[in-house]
GROMACS .gro file of C-alpha atoms in nm:
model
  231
    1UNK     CA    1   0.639   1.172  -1.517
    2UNK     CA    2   0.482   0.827  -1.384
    3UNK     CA    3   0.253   0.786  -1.085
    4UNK     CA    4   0.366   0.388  -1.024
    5UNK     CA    5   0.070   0.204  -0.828
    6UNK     CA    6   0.146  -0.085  -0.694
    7UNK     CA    7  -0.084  -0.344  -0.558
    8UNK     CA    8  -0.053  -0.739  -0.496
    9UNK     CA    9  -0.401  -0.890  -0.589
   10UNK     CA   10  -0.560  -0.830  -0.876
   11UNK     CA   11  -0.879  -0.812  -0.675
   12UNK     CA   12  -0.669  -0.501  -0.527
   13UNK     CA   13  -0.603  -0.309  -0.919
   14UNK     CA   14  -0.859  -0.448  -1.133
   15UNK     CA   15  -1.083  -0.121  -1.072
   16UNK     CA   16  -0.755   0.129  -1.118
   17UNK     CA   17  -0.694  -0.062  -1.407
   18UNK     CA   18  -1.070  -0.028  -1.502
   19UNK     CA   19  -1.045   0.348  -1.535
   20UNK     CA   20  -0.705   0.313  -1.676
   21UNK     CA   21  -0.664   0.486  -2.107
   22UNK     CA   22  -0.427   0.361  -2.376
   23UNK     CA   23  -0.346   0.070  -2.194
   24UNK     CA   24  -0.036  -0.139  -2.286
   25UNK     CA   25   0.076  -0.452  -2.085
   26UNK     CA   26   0.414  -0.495  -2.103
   27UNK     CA   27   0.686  -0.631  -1.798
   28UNK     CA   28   0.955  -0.494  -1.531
   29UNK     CA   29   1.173  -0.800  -1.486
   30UNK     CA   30   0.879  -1.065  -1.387
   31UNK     CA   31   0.591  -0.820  -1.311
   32UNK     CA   32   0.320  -0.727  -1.511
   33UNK     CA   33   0.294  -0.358  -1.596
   34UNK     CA   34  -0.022  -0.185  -1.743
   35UNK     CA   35   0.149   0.162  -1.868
   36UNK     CA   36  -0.120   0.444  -1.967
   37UNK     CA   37  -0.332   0.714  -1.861
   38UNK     CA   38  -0.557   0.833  -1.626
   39UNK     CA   39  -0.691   1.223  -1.691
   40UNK     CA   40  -0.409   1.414  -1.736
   41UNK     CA   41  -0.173   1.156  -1.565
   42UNK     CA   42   0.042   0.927  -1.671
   43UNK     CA   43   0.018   0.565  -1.510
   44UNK     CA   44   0.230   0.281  -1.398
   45UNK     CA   45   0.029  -0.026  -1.294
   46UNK     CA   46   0.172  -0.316  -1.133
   47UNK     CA   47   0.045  -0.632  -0.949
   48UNK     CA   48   0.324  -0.748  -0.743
   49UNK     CA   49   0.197  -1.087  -0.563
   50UNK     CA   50   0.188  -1.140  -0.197
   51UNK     CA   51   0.468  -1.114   0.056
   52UNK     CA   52   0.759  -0.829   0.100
   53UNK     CA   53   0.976  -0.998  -0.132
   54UNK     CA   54   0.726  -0.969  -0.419
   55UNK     CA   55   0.693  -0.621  -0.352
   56UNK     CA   56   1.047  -0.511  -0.288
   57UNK     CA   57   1.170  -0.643  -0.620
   58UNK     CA   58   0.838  -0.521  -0.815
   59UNK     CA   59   0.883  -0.219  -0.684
   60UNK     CA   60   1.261  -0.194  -0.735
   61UNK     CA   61   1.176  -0.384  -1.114
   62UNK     CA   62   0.917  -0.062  -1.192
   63UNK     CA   63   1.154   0.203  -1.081
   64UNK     CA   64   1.444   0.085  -1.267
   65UNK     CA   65   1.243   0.018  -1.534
   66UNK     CA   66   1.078   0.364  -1.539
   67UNK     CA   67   1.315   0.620  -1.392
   68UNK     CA   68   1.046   0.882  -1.500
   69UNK     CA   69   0.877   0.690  -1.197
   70UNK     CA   70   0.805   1.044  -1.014
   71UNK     CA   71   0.554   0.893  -0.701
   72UNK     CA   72   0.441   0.530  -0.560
   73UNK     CA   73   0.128   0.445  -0.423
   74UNK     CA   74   0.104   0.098  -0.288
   75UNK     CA   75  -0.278   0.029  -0.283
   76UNK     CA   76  -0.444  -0.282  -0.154
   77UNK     CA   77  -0.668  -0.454   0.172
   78UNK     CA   78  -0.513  -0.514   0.522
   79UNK     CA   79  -0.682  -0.618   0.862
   80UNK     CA   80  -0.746  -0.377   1.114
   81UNK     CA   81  -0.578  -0.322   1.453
   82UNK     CA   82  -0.764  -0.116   1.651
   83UNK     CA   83  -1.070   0.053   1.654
   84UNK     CA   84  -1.126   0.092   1.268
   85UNK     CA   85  -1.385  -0.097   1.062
   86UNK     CA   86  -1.416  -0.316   0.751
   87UNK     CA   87  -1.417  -0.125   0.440
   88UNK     CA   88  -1.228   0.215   0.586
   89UNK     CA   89  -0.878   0.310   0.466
   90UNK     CA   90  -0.600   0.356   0.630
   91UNK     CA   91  -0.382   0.597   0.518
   92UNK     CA   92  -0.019   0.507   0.631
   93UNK     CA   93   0.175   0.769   0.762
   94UNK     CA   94   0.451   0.534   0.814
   95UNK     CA   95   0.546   0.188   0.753
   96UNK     CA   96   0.759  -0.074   1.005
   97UNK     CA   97   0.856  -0.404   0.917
   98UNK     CA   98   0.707  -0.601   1.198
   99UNK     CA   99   0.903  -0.925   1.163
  100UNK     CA  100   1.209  -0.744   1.121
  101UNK     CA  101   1.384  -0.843   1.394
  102UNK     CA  102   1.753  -0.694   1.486
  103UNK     CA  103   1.811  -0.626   1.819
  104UNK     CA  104   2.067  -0.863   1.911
  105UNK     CA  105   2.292  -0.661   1.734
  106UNK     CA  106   2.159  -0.310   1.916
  107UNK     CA  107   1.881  -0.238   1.681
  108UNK     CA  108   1.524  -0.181   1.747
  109UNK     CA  109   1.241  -0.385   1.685
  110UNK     CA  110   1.160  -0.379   1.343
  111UNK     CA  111   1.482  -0.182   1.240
  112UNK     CA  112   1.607  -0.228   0.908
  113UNK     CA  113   2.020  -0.211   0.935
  114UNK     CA  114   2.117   0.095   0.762
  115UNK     CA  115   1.812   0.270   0.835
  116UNK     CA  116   1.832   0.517   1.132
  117UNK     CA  117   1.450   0.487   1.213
  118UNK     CA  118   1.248   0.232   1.272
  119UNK     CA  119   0.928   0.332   1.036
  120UNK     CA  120   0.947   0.426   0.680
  121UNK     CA  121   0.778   0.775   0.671
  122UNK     CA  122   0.517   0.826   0.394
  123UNK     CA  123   0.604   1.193   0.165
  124UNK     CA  124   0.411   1.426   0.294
  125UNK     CA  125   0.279   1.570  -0.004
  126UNK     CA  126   0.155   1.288  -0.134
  127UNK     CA  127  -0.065   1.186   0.214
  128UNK     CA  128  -0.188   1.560   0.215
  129UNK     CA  129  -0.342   1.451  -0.189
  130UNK     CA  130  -0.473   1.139  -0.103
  131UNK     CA  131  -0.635   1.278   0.254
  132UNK     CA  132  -0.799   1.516   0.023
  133UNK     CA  133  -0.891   1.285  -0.205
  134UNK     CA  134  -1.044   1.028   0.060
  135UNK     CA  135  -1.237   1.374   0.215
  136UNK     CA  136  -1.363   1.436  -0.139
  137UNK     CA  137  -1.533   1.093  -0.222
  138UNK     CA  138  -1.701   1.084   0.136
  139UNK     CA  139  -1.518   0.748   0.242
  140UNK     CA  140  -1.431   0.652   0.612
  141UNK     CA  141  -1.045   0.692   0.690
  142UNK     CA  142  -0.805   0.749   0.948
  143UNK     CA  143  -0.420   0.801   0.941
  144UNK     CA  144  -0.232   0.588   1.094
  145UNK     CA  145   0.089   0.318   1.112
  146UNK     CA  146   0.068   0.011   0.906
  147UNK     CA  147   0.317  -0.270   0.973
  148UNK     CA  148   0.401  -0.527   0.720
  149UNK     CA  149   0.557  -0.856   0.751
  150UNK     CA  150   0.531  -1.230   0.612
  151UNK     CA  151   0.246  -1.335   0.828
  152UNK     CA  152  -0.106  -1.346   0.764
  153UNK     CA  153  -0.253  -1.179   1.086
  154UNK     CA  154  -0.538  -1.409   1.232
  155UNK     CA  155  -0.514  -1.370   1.570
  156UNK     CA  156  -0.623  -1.091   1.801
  157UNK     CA  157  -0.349  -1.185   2.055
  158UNK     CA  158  -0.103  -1.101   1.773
  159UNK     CA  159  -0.270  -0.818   1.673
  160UNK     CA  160  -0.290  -0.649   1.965
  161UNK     CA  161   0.094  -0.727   1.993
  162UNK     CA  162   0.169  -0.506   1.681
  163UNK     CA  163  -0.057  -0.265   1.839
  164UNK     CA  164   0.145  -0.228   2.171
  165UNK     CA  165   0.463  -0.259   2.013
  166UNK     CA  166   0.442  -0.012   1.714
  167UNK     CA  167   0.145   0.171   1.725
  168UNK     CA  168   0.007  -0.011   1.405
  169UNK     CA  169  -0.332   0.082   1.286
  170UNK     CA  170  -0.381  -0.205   0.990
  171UNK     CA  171  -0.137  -0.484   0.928
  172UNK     CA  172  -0.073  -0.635   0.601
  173UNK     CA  173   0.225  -0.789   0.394
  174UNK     CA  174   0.416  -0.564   0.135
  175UNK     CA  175   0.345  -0.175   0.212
  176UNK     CA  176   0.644  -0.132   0.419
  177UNK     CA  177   0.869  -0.319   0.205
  178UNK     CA  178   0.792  -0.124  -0.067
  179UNK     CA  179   0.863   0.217   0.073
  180UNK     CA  180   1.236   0.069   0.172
  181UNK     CA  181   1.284   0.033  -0.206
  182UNK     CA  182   1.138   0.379  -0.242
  183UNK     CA  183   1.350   0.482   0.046
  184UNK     CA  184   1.693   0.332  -0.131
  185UNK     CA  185   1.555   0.509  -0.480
  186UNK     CA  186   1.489   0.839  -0.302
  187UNK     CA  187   1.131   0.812  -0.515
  188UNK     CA  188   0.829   0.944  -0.292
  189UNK     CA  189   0.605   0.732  -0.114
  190UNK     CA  190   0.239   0.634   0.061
  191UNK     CA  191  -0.001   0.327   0.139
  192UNK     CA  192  -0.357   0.296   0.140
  193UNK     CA  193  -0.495   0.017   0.261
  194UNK     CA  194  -0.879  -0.069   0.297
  195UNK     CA  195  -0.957  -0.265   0.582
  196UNK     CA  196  -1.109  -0.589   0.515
  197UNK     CA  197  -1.133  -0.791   0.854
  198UNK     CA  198  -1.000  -0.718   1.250
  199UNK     CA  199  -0.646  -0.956   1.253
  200UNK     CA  200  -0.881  -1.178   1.439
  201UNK     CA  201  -0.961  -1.547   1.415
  202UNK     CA  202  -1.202  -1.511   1.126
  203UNK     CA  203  -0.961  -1.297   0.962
  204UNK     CA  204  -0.912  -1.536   0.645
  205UNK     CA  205  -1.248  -1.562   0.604
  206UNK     CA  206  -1.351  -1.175   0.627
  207UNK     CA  207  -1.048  -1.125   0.415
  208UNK     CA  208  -1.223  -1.272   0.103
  209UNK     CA  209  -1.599  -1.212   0.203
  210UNK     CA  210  -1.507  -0.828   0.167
  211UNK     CA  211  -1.173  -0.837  -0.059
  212UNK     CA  212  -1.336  -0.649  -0.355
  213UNK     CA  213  -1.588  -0.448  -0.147
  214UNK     CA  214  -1.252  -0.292   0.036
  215UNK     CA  215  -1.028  -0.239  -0.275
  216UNK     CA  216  -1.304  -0.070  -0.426
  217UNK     CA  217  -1.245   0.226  -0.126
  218UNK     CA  218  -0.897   0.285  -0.275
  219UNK     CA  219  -0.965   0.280  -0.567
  220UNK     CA  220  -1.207   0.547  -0.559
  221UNK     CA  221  -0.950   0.737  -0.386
  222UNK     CA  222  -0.681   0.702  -0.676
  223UNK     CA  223  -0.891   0.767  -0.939
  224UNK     CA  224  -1.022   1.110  -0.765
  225UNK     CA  225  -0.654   1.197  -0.686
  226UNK     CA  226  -0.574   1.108  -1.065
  227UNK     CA  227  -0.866   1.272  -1.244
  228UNK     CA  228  -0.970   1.529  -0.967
  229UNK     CA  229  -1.343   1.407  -1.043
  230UNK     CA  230  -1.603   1.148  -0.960
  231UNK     CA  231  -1.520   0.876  -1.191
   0.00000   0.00000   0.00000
């Protein structure tokens, strides 16, 4: 059975990939896959591109792809809402669509039709691993709700907004779309996401300054939850 990472950047894989034996490239639909191992594990790798779209149908390429697909990860950099700093992780707990917008026709905000709730919660089992994992390399991280949606966040005003409407801890752009697929595939699911910059007005420019400094987090994290060692 798979663990299937997913992540959009290669700035966001490139150490998974790294650590990553008898590696073979092949595709899911469009998407590039790196298949292989990591320890004992068996490893899906896939860099989806930016946006919900990207990731819905990478995801939804991988799984169908690989029904032996037994666990996602999506891995990758958000900004920060809140009081958390550059370079910790969030740990999603759940997912919300933030620009998912419904309620003229008696939804919620952020409600995806079909879905009872609005979040997408994260299995259980797997945030209990990764926690443990996080605890066990020493880094920084909190749990929390990341929301997802096709904006780049660079403005405090807006995200204090997905603060105050959803409780969101990071904000980001494929995480939540991603555990809908996972959702519709009944295939568990979780996000880590390093934080690279506040949502703020320099939030393009912090995004970049600390890109690889903030993937690196998670990917410290997934290679201690893989090999249950320092790598």
């Amino acid at each position: 059975m798979y663990t299937f990472i997913l992540g959009a950047l290669d700035e966001e894989i490139d150490g998974i990939r790294a650590a990553m034996q008898d590696v073979k490239e092949q595709k899911a639909g469009a998407f590039p896959v790196w298949r292989g191992r990591m320890g004992n594990h068996e490893l899906l790798l896939c860099r989806c591109g930016v946006g919900k779209a990207n990731a819905a149908a990478a995801t939804a390429a991988v799984l169908t792809a690989f029904p032996q697909a037994a666990r996602v990860i999506n891995t990758g950099v958000a900004g920060g809402v809140g009081n958390v700093r550059r370079g910790d992780v969030v740990l999603g707990v759940k997912t919300v669509q933030h620009d998912m917008d419904c309620t003229p026709d008696g939804l919620q905000k952020g409600q995806v039709p079909d879905f009872d709730d609005v979040f997408f919660k994260a299995d259980e089992q797997l945030v209990r691993d990764l926690e443990n994992a996080l605890q066990q390399e020493k880094i920084a991280y909190c749990k929390g709700i990341i929301a997802s949606g096709d904006r780049f966040i660079a403005s405090k005003e807006e995200a204090a907004r997905l603060a105050r409407e959803f409780g969101a801890t990071a904000c980001e752009m494929e995480s939540a779309a991603a555990a809908q697929v996972c959702a519709l595939f009944g295939v568990p699911f979780a996000a880590l996401r390093a934080i690279s910059d506040d949502g703020g007005d320099n939030a393009v420019t912090s995004f970049y300054e600390f890109l690889h400094t903030a993937a690196a987090n998670n990917a410290r994290a997934v290679c201690r939850l893989l090999l249950g060692a320092p790598r």
